XYZ file of C-alpha atoms in Angstrom:
562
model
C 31.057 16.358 -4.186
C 29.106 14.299 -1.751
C 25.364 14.823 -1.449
C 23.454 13.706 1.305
C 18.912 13.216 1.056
C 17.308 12.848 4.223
C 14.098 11.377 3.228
C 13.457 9.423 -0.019
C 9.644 9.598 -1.041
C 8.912 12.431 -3.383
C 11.038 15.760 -3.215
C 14.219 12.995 -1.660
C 14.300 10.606 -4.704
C 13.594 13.297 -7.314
C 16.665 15.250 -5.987
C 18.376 12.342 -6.275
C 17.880 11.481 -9.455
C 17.931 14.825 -10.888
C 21.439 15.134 -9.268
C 22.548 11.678 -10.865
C 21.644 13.397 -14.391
C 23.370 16.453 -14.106
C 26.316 15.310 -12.090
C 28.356 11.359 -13.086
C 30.612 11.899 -10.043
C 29.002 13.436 -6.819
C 28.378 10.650 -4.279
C 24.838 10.454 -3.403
C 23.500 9.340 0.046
C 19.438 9.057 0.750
C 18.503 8.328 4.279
C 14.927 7.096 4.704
C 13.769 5.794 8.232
C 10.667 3.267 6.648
C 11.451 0.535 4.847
C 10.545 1.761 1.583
C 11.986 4.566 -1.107
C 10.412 6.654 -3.916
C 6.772 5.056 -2.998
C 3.504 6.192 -4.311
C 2.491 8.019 -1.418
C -1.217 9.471 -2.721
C -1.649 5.326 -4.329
C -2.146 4.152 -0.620
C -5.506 4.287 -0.440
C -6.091 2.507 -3.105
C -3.970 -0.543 -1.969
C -6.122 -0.413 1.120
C -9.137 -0.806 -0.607
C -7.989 -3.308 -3.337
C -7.875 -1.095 -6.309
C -4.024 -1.859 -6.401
C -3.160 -4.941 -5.870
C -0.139 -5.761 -5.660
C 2.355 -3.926 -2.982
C 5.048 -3.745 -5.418
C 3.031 -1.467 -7.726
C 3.557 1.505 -4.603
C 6.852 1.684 -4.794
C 8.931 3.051 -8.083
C 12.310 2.692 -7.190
C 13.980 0.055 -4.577
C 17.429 0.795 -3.080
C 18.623 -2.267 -5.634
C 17.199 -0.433 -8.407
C 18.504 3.010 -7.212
C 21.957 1.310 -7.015
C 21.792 -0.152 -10.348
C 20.418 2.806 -12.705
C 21.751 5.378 -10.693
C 24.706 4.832 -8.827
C 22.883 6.030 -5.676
C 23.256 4.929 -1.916
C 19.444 4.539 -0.980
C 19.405 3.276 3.003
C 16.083 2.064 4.252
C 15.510 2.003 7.719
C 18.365 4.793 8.425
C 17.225 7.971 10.529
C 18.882 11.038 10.519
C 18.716 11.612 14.218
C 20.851 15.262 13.941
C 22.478 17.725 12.043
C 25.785 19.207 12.681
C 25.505 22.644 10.111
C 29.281 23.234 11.142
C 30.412 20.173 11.243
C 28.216 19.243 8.184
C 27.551 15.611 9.167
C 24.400 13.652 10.253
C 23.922 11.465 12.849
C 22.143 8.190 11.565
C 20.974 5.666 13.518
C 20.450 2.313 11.866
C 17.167 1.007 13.120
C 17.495 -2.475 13.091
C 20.101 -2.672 15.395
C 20.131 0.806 16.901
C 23.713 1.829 16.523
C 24.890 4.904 15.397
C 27.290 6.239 12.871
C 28.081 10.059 11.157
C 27.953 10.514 8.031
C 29.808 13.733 6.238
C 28.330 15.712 3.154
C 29.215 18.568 0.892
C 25.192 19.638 0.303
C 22.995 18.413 3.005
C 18.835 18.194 1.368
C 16.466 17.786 3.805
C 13.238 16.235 2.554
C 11.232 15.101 5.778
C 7.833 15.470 4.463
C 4.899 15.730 6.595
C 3.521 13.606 9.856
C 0.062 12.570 10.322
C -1.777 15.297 12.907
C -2.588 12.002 15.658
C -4.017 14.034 18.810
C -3.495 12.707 22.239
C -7.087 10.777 22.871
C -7.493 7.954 25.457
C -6.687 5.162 22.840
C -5.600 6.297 20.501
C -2.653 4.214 20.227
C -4.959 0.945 20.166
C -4.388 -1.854 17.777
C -7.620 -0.524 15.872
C -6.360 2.643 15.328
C -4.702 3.373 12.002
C -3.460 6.063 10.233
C -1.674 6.338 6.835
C 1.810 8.010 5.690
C 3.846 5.240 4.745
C 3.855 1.755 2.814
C 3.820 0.059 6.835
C 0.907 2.180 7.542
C -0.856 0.792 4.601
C 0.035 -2.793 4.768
C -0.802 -2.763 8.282
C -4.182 -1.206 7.604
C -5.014 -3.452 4.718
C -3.787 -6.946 6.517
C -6.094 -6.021 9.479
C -8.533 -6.080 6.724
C -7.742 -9.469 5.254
C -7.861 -11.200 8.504
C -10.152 -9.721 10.526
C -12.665 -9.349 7.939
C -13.853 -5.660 9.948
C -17.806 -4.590 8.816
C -17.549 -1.135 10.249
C -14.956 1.988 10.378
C -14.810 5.513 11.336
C -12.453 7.965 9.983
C -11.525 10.772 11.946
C -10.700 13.564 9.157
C -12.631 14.396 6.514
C -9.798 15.928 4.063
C -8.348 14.363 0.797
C -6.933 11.198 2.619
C -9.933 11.222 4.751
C -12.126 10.748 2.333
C -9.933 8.440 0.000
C -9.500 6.325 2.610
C -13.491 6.042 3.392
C -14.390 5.575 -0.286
C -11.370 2.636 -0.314
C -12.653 0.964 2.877
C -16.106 1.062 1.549
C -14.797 -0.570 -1.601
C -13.600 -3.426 0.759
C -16.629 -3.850 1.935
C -17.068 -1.901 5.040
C -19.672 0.631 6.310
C -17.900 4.026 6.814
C -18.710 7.273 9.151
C -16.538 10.156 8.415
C -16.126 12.277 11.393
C -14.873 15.621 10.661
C -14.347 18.829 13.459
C -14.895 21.836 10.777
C -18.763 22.218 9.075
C -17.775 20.351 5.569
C -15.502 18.488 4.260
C -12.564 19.354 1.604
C -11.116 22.948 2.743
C -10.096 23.927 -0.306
C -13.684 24.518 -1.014
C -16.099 26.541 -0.458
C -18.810 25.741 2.084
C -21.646 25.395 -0.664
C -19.195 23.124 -2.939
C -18.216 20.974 -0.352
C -21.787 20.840 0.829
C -22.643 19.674 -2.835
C -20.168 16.868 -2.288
C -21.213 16.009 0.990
C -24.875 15.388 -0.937
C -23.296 13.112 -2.989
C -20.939 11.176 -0.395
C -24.202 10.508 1.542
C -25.682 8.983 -1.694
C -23.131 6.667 -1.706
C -23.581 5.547 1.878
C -21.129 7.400 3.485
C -22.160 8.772 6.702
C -21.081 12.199 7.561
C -20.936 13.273 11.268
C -19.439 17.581 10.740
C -19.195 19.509 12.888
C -17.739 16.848 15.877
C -14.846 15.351 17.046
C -13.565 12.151 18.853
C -12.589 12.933 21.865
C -11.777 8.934 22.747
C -11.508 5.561 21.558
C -12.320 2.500 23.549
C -11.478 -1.170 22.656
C -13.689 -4.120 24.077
C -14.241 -7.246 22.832
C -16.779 -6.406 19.848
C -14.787 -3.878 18.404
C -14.245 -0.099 18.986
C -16.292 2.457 20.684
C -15.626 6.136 19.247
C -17.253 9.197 21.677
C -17.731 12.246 19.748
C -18.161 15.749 21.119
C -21.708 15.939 20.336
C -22.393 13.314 23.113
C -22.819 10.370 20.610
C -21.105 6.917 20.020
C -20.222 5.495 17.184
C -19.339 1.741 17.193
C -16.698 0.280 14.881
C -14.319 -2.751 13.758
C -11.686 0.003 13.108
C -10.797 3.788 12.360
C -8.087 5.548 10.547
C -6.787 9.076 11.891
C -6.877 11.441 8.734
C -7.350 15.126 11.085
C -4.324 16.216 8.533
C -0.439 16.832 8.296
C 2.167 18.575 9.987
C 5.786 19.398 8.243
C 7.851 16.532 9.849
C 10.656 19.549 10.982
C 12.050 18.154 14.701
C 15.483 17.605 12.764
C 15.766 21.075 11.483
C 14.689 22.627 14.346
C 17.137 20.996 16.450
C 19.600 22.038 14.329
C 19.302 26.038 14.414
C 17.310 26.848 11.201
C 14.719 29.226 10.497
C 10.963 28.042 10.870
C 8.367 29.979 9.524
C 4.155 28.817 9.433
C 3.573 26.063 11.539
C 7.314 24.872 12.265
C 7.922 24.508 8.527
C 11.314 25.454 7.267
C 12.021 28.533 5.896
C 13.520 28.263 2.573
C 14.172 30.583 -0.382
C 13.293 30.771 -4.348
C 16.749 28.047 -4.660
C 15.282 25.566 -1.743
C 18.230 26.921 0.598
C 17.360 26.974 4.069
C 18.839 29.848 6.607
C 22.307 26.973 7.177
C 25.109 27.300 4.446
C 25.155 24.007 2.399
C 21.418 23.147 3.245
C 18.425 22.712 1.497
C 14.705 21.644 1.715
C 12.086 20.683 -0.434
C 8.577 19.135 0.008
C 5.807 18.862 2.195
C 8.082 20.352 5.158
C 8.853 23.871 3.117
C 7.039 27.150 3.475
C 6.254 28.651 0.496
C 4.979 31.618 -1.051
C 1.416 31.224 -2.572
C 1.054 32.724 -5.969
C -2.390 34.423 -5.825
C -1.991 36.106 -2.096
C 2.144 36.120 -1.911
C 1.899 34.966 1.803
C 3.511 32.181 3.324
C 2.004 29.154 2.854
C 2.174 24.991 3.453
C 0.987 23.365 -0.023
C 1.754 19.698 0.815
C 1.006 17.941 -3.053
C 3.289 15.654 -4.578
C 3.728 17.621 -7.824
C 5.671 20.772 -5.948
C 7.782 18.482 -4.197
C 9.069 16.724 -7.005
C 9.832 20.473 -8.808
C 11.258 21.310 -5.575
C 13.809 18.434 -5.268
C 15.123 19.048 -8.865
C 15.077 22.623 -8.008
C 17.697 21.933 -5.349
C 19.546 19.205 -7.209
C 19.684 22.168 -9.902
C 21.299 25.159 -7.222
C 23.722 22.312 -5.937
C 25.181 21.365 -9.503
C 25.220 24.978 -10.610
C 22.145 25.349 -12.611
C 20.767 28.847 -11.633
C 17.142 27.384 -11.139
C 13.996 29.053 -8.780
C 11.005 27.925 -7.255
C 8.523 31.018 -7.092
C 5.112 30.268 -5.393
C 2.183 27.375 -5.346
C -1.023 27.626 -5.864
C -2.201 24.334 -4.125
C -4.160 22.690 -7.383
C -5.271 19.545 -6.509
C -7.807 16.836 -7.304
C -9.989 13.819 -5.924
C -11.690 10.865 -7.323
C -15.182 10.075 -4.789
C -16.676 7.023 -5.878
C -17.426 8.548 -9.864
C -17.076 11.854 -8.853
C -14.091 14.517 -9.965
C -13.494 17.157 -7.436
C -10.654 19.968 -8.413
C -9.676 22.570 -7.312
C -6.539 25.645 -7.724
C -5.816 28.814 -6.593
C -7.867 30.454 -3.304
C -11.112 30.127 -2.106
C -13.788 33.364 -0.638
C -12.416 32.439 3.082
C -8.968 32.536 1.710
C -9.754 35.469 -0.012
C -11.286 37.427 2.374
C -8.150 36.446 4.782
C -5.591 37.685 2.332
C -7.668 41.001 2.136
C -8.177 40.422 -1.305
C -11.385 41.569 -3.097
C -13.107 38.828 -4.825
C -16.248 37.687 -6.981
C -17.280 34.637 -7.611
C -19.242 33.064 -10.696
C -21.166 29.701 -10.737
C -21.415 27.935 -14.114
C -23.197 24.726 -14.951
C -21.877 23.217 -17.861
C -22.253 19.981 -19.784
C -18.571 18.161 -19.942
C -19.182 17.561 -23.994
C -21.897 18.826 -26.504
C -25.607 17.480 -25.123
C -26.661 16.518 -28.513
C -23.581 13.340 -28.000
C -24.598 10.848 -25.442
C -23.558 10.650 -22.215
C -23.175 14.510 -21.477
C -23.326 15.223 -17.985
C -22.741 18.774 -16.094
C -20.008 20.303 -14.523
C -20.338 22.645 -11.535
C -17.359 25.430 -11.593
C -17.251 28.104 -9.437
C -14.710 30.968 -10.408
C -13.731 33.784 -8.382
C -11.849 36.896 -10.198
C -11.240 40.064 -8.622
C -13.902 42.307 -9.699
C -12.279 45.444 -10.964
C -9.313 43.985 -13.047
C -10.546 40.506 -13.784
C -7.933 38.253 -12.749
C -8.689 34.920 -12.208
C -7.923 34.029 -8.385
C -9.191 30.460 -8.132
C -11.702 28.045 -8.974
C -13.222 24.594 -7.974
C -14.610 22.007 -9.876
C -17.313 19.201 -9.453
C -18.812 16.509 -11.643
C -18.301 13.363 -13.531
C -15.771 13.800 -16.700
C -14.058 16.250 -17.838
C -13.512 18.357 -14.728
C -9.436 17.510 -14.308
C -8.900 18.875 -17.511
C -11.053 22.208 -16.987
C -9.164 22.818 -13.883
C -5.782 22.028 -14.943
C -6.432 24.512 -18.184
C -7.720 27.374 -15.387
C -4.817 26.123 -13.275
C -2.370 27.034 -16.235
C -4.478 30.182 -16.459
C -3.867 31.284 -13.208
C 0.069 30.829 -13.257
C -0.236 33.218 -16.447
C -1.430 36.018 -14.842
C -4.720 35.346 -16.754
C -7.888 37.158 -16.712
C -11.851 36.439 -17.525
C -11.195 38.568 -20.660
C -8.175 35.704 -21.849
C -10.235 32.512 -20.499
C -13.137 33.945 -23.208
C -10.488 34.067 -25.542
C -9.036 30.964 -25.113
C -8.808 28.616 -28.204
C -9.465 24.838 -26.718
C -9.971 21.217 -28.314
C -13.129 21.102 -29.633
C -14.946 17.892 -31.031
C -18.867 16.729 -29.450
C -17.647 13.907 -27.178
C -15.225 15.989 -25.922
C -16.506 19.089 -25.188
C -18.813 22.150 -26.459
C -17.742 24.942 -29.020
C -18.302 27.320 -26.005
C -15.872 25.108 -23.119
C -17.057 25.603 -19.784
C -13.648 27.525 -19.391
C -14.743 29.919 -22.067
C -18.550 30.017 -20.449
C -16.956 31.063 -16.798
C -14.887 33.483 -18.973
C -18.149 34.954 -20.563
C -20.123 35.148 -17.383
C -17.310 37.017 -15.739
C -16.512 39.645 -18.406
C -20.545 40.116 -18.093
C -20.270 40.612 -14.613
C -16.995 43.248 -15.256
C -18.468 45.282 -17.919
C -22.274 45.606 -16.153
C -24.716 43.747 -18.407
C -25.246 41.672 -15.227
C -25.847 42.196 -11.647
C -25.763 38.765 -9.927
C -27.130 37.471 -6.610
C -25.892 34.228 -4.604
C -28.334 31.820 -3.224
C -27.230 33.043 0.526
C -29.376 36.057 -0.601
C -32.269 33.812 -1.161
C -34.144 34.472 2.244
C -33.170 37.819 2.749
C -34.735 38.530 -1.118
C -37.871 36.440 0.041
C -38.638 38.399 3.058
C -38.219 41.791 0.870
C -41.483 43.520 -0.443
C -39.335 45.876 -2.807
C -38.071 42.510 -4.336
C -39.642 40.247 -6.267
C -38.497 36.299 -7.641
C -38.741 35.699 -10.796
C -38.651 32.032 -12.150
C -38.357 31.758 -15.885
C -37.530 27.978 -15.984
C -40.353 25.693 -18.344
C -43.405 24.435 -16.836
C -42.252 20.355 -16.156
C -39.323 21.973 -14.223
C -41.785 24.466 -11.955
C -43.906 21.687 -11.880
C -41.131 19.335 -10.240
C -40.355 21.965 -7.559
C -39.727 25.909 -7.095
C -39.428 28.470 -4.889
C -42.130 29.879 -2.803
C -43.153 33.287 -3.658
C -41.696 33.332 -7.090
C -43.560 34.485 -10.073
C -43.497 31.905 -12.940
C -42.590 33.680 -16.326
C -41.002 30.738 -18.893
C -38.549 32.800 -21.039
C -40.269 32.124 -24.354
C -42.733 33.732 -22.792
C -41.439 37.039 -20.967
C -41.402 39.377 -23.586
C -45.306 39.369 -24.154
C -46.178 38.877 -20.379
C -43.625 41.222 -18.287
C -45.787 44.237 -18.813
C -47.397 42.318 -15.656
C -44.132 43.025 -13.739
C -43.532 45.300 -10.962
C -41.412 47.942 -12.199
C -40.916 49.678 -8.989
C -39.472 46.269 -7.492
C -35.800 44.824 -8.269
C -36.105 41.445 -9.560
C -34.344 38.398 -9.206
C -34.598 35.791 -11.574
C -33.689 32.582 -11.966
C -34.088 29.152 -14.042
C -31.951 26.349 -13.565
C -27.882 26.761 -14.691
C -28.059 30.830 -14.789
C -28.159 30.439 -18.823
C -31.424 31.440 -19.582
C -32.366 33.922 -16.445
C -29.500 35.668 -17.870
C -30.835 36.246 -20.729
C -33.894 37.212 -19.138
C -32.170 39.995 -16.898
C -30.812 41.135 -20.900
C -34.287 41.463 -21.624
C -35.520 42.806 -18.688
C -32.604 45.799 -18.388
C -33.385 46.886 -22.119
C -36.548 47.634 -20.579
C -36.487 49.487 -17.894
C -36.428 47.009 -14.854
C -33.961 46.375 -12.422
C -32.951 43.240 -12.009
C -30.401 40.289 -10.867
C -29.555 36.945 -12.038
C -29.019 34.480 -9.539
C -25.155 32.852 -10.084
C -25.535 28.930 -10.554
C -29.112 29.025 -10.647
C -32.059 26.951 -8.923
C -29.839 23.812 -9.625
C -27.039 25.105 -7.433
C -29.274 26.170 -4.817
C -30.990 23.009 -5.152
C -27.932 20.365 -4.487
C -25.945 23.118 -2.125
C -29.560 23.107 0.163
C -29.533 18.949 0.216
C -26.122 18.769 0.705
C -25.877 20.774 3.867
C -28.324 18.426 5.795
C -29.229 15.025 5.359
C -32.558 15.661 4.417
C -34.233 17.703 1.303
C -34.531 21.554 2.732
C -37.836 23.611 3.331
C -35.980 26.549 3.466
C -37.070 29.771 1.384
C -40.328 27.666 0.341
C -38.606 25.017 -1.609
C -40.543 22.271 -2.746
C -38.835 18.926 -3.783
């Protein structure tokens, strides 16, 4: 059997090797057009910026060492120009001399991968103008560095490898502006999560510009001139093009198979595309997402890797299926962790799904051991069953490990009622005997069963303006003291019991005090005696960092005093 890979980063090699295991005799081919195989694709950043340094470190496998282990034909710089499905042979074109051979297989796996989004703008082609796929893209990037010694850069994107890259190039020592089209940064997140990150990118001297795009680049003799949509300039040593990726699916096109979202190829639960002897894997597959069951483009390293030994598995005989992602992913920011898996509310709403989220703040590891510091997750479940349907995560430690345990959740079918039940390491620098898991789990069987009625801080103004509502703030007096919302009544919880006689009974109240914690114990109080209240999800130190995050400079709105 003869086996021919076109591509050889992620999904490519691990087909390859998977195949090697399972199968001593098939003859295995791997085209890849760069110069490089098996490379650390999501590590280039951080050879940019120095946090790798050496190039070899990027790349796990070389052709020699794919040859010697493996018995397997890796050819840099060979492009699979076309695909003959009856036939079943390639057309390669050998780059560094530009002739042209065909090469026969058995099982044909494609494994393009995904091409940088790089939109036609007057010069954009410059030789300032980066972006970053491949090992070339980052040596180029990171040489231009190194000898030009650049002060200033603009990044066009302001996605995962948008905002790797800035925090990388800062690292090297230049100023960076992040211009990005849509209002935040970070998709997978919801508006007031992302705006909590943008807060904390700006603290770090990133300048955000959201809400624009370049629409040209010029190059003079100082440096580069970027024009943005809003009418302003930016000027700049360099800029890298991060506006996103594209499934890399020309070649399977032009051969006659079935495309589904945005050109990617259609492929089912075995990797087979709609051509006999064909598969695909990787950043260039549609999939099925597991929480909505619509077609979706997940392009993460870890599915592609399952994917190629998913195919290697159907070639050799091994029934094996892929069945859905669910798109978790993480980032490192400077010291920050931001995760994320499953859907968002805009996701949500666009699958037609019905959806409620909760907002926990929770310290990573007991408060009483040094060094605690909080963790923002925001959980959304569907409110009349209880399934968990995604969550994102933000702070300083632990937060990979949270999401990766709600991640597992989520593939299990899991619902608030199992996250409460959930049995997880406990010990005080690692965590708390309640995990933050367990505590979104709590807040969200609350929410189910009715001992709660929660309010978002997008009701905030609305709930200000209303004389049937009032605000209650049951926070201490230091924190009142240090800022609060205007309007509010001050009640501190010690002291509710004895002084809520003074409340409005005829008014809903919404309360609040700084994680959610102790307003909702509060609203317990409250409801046991005859008032009608809400707690507000996330509390005042939600509101707070969402509100700064969204501008560049503290809010006024609702009254707020910082």
């Amino acid at each position: 059997m003869k086996v021919v890979i076109i591509g050889g980063v992620a999904g490519g090699a691990s087909a390859a090797a998977r195949l090697r295991r399972l199968d001593e005799s098939a003859e295995i081919v791997m085209l890849e057009r760069s110069g490089y195989v098996s490379y650390a694709n999501c590590g280039l950043p951080y050879y940019v910026g120095g946090t790798i340094t050496e190039k070899r470190a990027l790349t796990l496998q070389t052709p020699e060492s794919f040859w010697g282990r493996f018995r397997i034909d890796a050819r840099v710089r060979h492009e699979a120009v076309s695909i003959d499905p009856k036939a079943r042979t390639v057309t390669v074109r050998r780059l560094a001399d530009g002739s042209q051979y065909s090469e026969a297989y058995d099982e044909l796996i494609l494994a393009p991968g995904a091409k940088p989004i790089c939109p036609p703008l007057p010069g954009v082609g410059g030789s300032r103008v980066f972006t970053l796929r491949n090992v070339e893209n980052a040596l180029a990037l990171r040489g231009f560095i190194e000898q030009n010694a650049p002060k200033r850069a603009v990044v066009v994107g302001g996605g995962y490898i948008g905002l790797e890259i800035a925090e990388n190039l800062m690292q090297a020592g230049l100023s960076v502006t992040v211009v990005e089209l849509a209002p935040q940064v970070l998709a997978p997140l919801d508006g007031d999560m992302a705006a909590i990150v943008q807060g904390y990118l700006r603290g770090q001297g990133v300048q955000l510009r959201l809400g624009a795009g370049v629409t040209a680049f010029q190059e003079g003799p100082g440096g580069l001139t970027a024009s943005l949509s809003t009418g302003e300039t930016l000027s700049a040593d360099l800029a890298v093009m991060a506006v996103g990726v594209v499934p890399d699916t020309g070649l399977a096109k032009a051969a006659g198979l079935e495309l589904g979202a945005k050109g990617s190829i259609v492929v089912d639960a075995e990797m087979r595309t709609s051509a006999p002897h064909i598969f695909a894997v990787g950043d260039a597959v549609q999939v099925k997402h597991l929480v909505t069951g619509q077609a979706a483009l997940i392009s993460l390293a870890g599915p592609a890797n399952r994917q190629g030994r998913i195919a290697a598995d159907n070639i050799c005989g091994i029934p094996s299926r892929y069945d859905s992602s669910q798109g978790s992913s993480v980032i490192k920011l400077f010291g920050l962790t931001v995760a994320a898996t499953g859907i968002n509310e805009r996701q949500a709403a666009a699958a037609g799904l019905s959806a409620a989220p909760v907002v926990t703040l929770s310290a990573n590891h007991a408060t009483y051991y040094p060094g605690s510091s909080n963790i923002t997750v925001k959980t959304l479940f569907d409110p009349h069953t209880g399934r968990l349907l995604g969550a994102q995560l933000i702070g300083f430690e632990g937060v990979e490990k949270r999401c990766d345990v709600l991640a597992t959740a989520l593939r299990a079918g899991m619902t608030c009622h199992d996250l409460a039940e959930l049995e997880l390491c406990y010990a005080p620098p690692y965590s708390s005997a309640k995990d933050p898991v367990n505590m979104a789990g709590f807040i969200m069987q609350n929410v189910l069963a009715g001992r709660v009625q929660q309010f978002h801080w997008q009701q905030l103004p609305a709930v200000l303006m209303d004389s049937s509502a009032g605000v209650l703030d049951v926070r201490d007096e230091s924190e009142w003291a240090a800022g609060h919302l205007g309007g509010a009544v001050h009640i501190p919880l010690n002291e509710l019991r004895e002084r809520m006689a003074g409340l409005d009974k005829g008014k809903t109240w919404y309360v609040h005090c700084h994680s959610g914690l102790r307003s909702y114990i509060a609203c317990r109080i409250l409801s046991q005696n005859g008032f009608d209240c809400c707690n507000l999800s996330g509390g005042y130190g939600f509101y707070e960092a969402v509100q700064n995050g969204l501008d560049p400079t503290p809010r006024q709105d609702c009254g707020v005093k910082i």
